[in-house]
Amino acid sequence: MPHHVAVLALDGLLPFELGIPHRIFGRSLEPAPGNKGAKLYEVVTCSVRPPGPVRTDSDYAILVEHGPEALATADTVVIPASYELGPVFEEGRLTDELAAALALIRPGTRMVSICTGSYVLAAAGYLDGRPATTHWSSADHFQRLFPQVRVDPDVLFIDDGDVLTSAGVAAGIDLCLHLVRRDHGAAVANEIARRTVVPPHRDGGQAQYIHRPVPEPQFATTTAARAWALGRLDRPIQLRDMARQESMSVRTFTRRFREEVGASPGQWLTQQRVERARHLLETSDLSIDQVARDAGFGTATSLRQHLQAALGVPPTVYRRTFRASADTP
């Protein structure tokens, strides 16, 4: 049975963000030759009202074919941003119509917000006492309106188990890919990212807003160095060797790398090696020692330390958990 995702379309919605869950979840397939696997998610769009038009922030409306009853059967509910939240945004309270719709959601349903959709989750009480994020430009207002929420304005998304929040626009893509990775592993998430032509992984803790300007296009980049490093993750990689790929000094390369990626070269290398290890643990029967060597961590002890820091579990538990969830219909 595919996992049911209901996307709640509210008046004033942003069409781009409304489409993110459909593009990421709706195109996620079971691994199979020729990408002919079964759909892993069933995605529907619903309104707080009976089927009909819903206003967008653009010069058109969309016709939503499902009413709030779709929320009652959802395993995951996604609430994209809206520019017409009214009392939700101004006073931190739900309208009667919205409250009645949310009351249909079953206990234990996974709740997800994109951008300022977090206001709806907070007004409904889902974020009380929890960490959460929203678009950086609304973070101060969000914190004043909902002091009971632990707001972090500097991250792309926050996974708090059954409640997840993301920053604006592209961070919604990151969060949905993160959920696919959490549900079905890195291989499935990487394939849908490749088809969507977006980075397969940006860590949730990455800063969502960089005050420094983006380098001008005519400046040299660190793209070649990253490609070179990805091709040899199983071998030692020194910072000076990466800088040499771009004919830069170590100091210039480090500054340029952080401007482009939002992380230091060392942090980025660790992230890529963790992703390589996850992929190997999910898709192969290699020993933990071999996974550690192929991912560039060298020893099983080092792999355990890094995986524990990144995911909260050691390699054997990660592999066992993923295999168990993959075998569960």
XYZ file of C-alpha atoms in Angstrom:
329
model
C 0.000 0.000 0.000
C 1.473 3.393 -0.907
C 1.904 5.996 1.809
C -0.941 8.534 1.584
C 0.079 12.201 1.465
C -2.537 14.972 1.661
C -1.443 18.467 0.623
C -3.660 21.151 2.152
C -4.311 23.994 -0.310
C -5.253 27.238 1.439
C -6.367 30.482 -0.211
C -3.402 32.646 -1.165
C -1.162 29.617 -1.678
C 2.078 29.735 -3.641
C 1.738 27.418 -6.678
C 5.434 26.518 -6.667
C 5.307 25.241 -3.093
C 2.019 23.442 -3.683
C 3.708 21.464 -6.439
C 6.742 20.357 -4.411
C 5.120 17.362 -2.634
C 3.596 16.146 -5.893
C 6.933 16.383 -7.707
C 8.991 14.678 -4.989
C 6.590 12.168 -3.429
C 4.496 11.590 -6.541
C 7.517 10.567 -8.625
C 9.126 8.312 -6.003
C 9.101 4.690 -7.180
C 10.240 1.372 -5.778
C 13.687 0.488 -7.123
C 13.196 -1.690 -10.195
C 14.812 -2.231 -13.614
C 13.905 0.580 -15.984
C 12.328 2.623 -13.183
C 9.063 0.722 -13.541
C 8.596 0.175 -9.831
C 5.332 0.805 -8.020
C 4.523 4.222 -6.609
C 5.671 4.644 -3.031
C 3.300 7.529 -2.263
C -0.241 8.452 -3.212
C -0.532 12.259 -3.219
C -3.787 14.223 -3.234
C -4.518 17.927 -2.892
C -7.404 18.959 -0.681
C -9.109 22.113 0.555
C -10.758 23.105 3.820
C -13.969 23.447 1.791
C -15.851 21.125 -0.560
C -14.194 20.621 -3.962
C -13.831 23.858 -5.901
C -11.481 26.727 -6.733
C -8.752 27.902 -4.378
C -7.081 31.279 -4.846
C -3.330 31.517 -5.381
C -0.977 34.466 -4.975
C -0.773 34.626 -8.791
C -3.313 35.687 -11.424
C -5.125 32.341 -11.450
C -6.951 29.947 -9.174
C -6.629 26.163 -9.030
C -9.470 23.668 -9.014
C -9.108 21.315 -6.039
C -11.045 18.079 -6.402
C -10.908 16.904 -2.763
C -12.450 18.391 0.346
C -11.162 18.169 3.931
C -12.238 14.525 4.219
C -8.959 13.610 2.465
C -7.131 14.615 5.634
C -8.821 11.787 7.556
C -7.049 9.076 5.533
C -3.610 10.713 5.243
C -0.431 9.219 6.656
C 1.346 12.531 6.077
C -0.205 16.006 5.819
C 1.776 18.760 4.082
C 0.831 22.418 4.551
C 2.519 24.759 2.034
C 2.774 28.519 2.537
C -0.115 30.894 1.995
C -0.297 34.704 1.844
C -3.884 34.782 3.110
C -3.680 33.151 6.528
C -5.669 35.955 8.181
C -6.045 35.392 11.939
C -3.537 32.535 11.813
C -0.802 34.988 10.817
C -2.123 38.021 12.657
C -3.360 36.533 15.929
C -2.000 32.988 16.045
C -5.434 31.352 16.000
C -7.211 29.071 13.554
C -10.385 29.995 11.730
C -13.370 27.767 12.486
C -13.165 26.351 8.967
C -9.487 25.474 9.266
C -9.884 24.082 12.790
C -12.708 21.794 11.633
C -10.561 20.503 8.768
C -7.534 19.832 10.954
C -9.723 18.035 13.495
C -10.227 15.287 10.883
C -6.537 14.344 10.987
C -5.883 11.059 12.775
C -3.608 11.003 15.847
C -0.084 10.001 14.882
C -0.297 11.438 11.371
C 2.994 12.966 10.266
C 2.678 16.743 9.936
C 4.876 18.765 7.565
C 5.007 22.475 6.763
C 6.736 24.327 3.947
C 7.771 27.929 4.618
C 5.052 29.875 6.482
C 2.790 26.833 6.549
C 4.422 26.492 9.976
C 2.019 29.171 11.229
C -0.846 26.718 10.758
C 0.965 23.969 12.662
C 1.808 26.383 15.490
C -1.720 27.790 15.728
C -3.056 24.233 15.910
C -0.689 23.392 18.788
C 1.471 20.892 16.913
C 4.642 22.862 17.642
C 4.145 23.566 21.346
C 7.446 22.968 23.118
C 9.076 21.732 19.913
C 11.899 23.047 17.724
C 10.686 24.507 14.424
C 11.728 26.780 11.598
C 10.083 28.964 8.996
C 11.157 31.475 6.350
C 13.964 33.629 7.761
C 12.056 36.875 7.062
C 9.139 35.714 9.252
C 11.143 34.105 12.046
C 11.023 37.047 14.493
C 7.290 37.563 13.993
C 6.697 33.817 14.283
C 8.574 33.669 17.596
C 6.660 36.634 19.050
C 3.338 35.163 17.997
C 4.160 31.664 19.258
C 6.552 32.014 22.244
C 5.958 28.372 23.180
C 7.772 27.241 20.003
C 11.572 26.904 19.958
C 12.262 28.732 16.699
C 15.544 28.223 14.832
C 15.703 30.740 11.960
C 19.072 29.589 10.626
C 18.361 26.115 9.255
C 16.799 24.673 6.107
C 14.484 22.275 7.923
C 13.905 20.559 11.241
C 12.921 16.911 11.639
C 11.312 16.413 15.055
C 9.996 12.948 14.349
C 6.296 13.196 13.543
C 6.369 16.979 12.992
C 8.696 18.564 10.436
C 9.071 22.201 9.382
C 11.076 23.834 6.608
C 12.228 27.252 5.527
C 11.099 28.937 2.328
C 10.610 27.552 -1.164
C 13.647 25.398 -2.087
C 13.978 24.198 1.512
C 10.634 22.481 0.962
C 12.314 20.371 -1.716
C 15.105 19.533 0.721
C 12.613 18.483 3.378
C 10.557 16.296 1.036
C 13.708 14.593 -0.247
C 14.767 14.088 3.362
C 11.454 12.345 4.062
C 11.849 10.076 1.037
C 15.362 9.254 2.243
C 14.056 8.596 5.750
C 11.213 6.423 4.482
C 12.935 4.495 1.691
C 16.663 5.161 1.784
C 19.253 7.222 -0.032
C 19.043 5.350 -3.349
C 15.368 6.227 -3.904
C 15.881 9.834 -2.784
C 18.934 10.257 -5.002
C 17.067 8.945 -8.037
C 14.157 11.353 -7.623
C 16.623 14.208 -7.011
C 18.449 13.300 -10.222
C 15.201 13.326 -12.170
C 14.197 16.634 -10.584
C 17.694 18.036 -11.291
C 18.292 19.233 -7.731
C 21.017 18.397 -5.189
C 20.186 15.019 -3.605
C 21.026 16.213 -0.124
C 21.387 19.512 1.701
C 21.694 18.947 5.407
C 18.844 20.387 7.455
C 21.305 22.265 9.635
C 22.680 24.235 6.699
C 22.067 27.976 6.927
C 19.019 29.082 4.938
C 20.138 32.669 4.450
C 23.679 33.839 3.798
C 24.284 37.551 4.380
C 27.354 37.590 2.139
C 26.624 38.120 -1.570
C 26.921 35.171 -3.943
C 30.183 35.325 -5.942
C 29.909 36.869 -9.390
C 29.638 34.335 -12.250
C 33.011 35.284 -13.739
C 34.810 34.209 -10.572
C 36.363 30.756 -10.401
C 34.246 28.150 -8.622
C 34.959 25.005 -6.634
C 32.832 22.711 -8.811
C 35.740 20.794 -10.308
C 37.271 20.174 -6.892
C 34.018 18.779 -5.565
C 33.632 16.476 -8.570
C 37.243 15.340 -8.122
C 36.663 14.615 -4.419
C 33.433 12.685 -5.053
C 35.333 10.384 -7.387
C 37.810 9.414 -4.694
C 35.942 9.437 -1.390
C 37.512 6.098 -0.481
C 40.985 7.681 -0.430
C 42.574 10.351 1.783
C 41.710 13.854 0.580
C 43.711 16.832 1.787
C 42.460 20.397 1.643
C 45.530 21.468 -0.318
C 44.795 18.774 -2.928
C 41.266 20.102 -3.419
C 42.568 23.663 -3.702
C 45.112 22.502 -6.289
C 42.273 21.264 -8.543
C 41.127 24.893 -8.872
C 44.638 26.415 -8.894
C 43.785 28.382 -5.751
C 45.546 28.967 -2.480
C 44.108 27.009 0.443
C 42.835 30.225 2.015
C 41.069 31.439 -1.135
C 39.654 27.989 -1.864
C 38.265 27.605 1.670
C 36.564 31.003 1.517
C 35.131 30.389 -1.951
C 33.970 26.876 -1.003
C 32.059 28.135 2.031
C 30.440 30.906 -0.024
C 29.201 28.403 -2.616
C 28.291 25.405 -0.456
C 27.447 26.917 2.933
C 29.847 24.562 4.727
C 33.590 24.103 5.079
C 35.378 21.583 2.803
C 35.848 19.276 5.788
C 32.175 19.402 6.755
C 31.131 18.798 3.156
C 33.476 15.803 2.811
C 32.066 14.248 5.960
C 28.500 14.736 4.678
C 29.367 13.069 1.358
C 31.057 10.155 3.101
C 28.086 9.655 5.385
C 25.837 9.578 2.316
C 28.138 7.033 0.638
C 28.088 4.875 3.768
C 24.290 5.047 3.991
C 23.976 3.975 0.376
C 26.317 1.018 0.900
C 24.589 -0.056 4.110
C 21.210 0.038 2.362
C 22.128 -1.600 -0.920
C 24.985 -4.019 -0.213
C 26.006 -6.825 2.124
C 29.528 -5.469 2.575
C 30.974 -5.795 6.044
C 31.047 -2.715 8.253
C 34.840 -2.607 7.879
C 34.541 -2.596 4.075
C 31.796 0.054 4.118
C 34.054 2.199 6.301
C 36.942 1.848 3.832
C 34.811 2.435 0.714
C 33.196 5.534 2.245
C 36.560 6.976 3.224
C 36.286 6.671 6.993
C 39.100 4.131 7.142
C 37.980 2.135 10.170
C 34.716 0.787 11.512
C 35.261 2.829 14.669
C 35.470 6.070 12.690
C 32.379 5.109 10.667
C 30.421 4.395 13.849
C 31.404 7.739 15.343
C 30.411 9.744 12.266
C 27.173 7.863 11.621
C 26.201 8.176 15.273
C 26.842 11.933 15.140
C 24.922 12.393 11.873
C 22.017 9.969 12.305
C 21.982 9.016 15.967
C 22.514 5.284 15.310
C 25.520 3.007 14.636
C 25.962 1.310 11.225
C 24.589 -2.097 12.243
C 21.410 -0.579 13.665
C 20.971 1.660 10.607
C 21.309 -1.312 8.242
C 18.975 -3.500 10.308
C 16.365 -0.752 10.635
C 16.438 0.087 6.954
C 16.247 -3.535 5.850
C 13.348 -4.156 8.226
C 11.401 -1.132 6.959
C 12.147 -2.036 3.336
C 10.774 -5.539 3.872
C 7.586 -4.262 5.515
C 4.676 -3.804 3.048
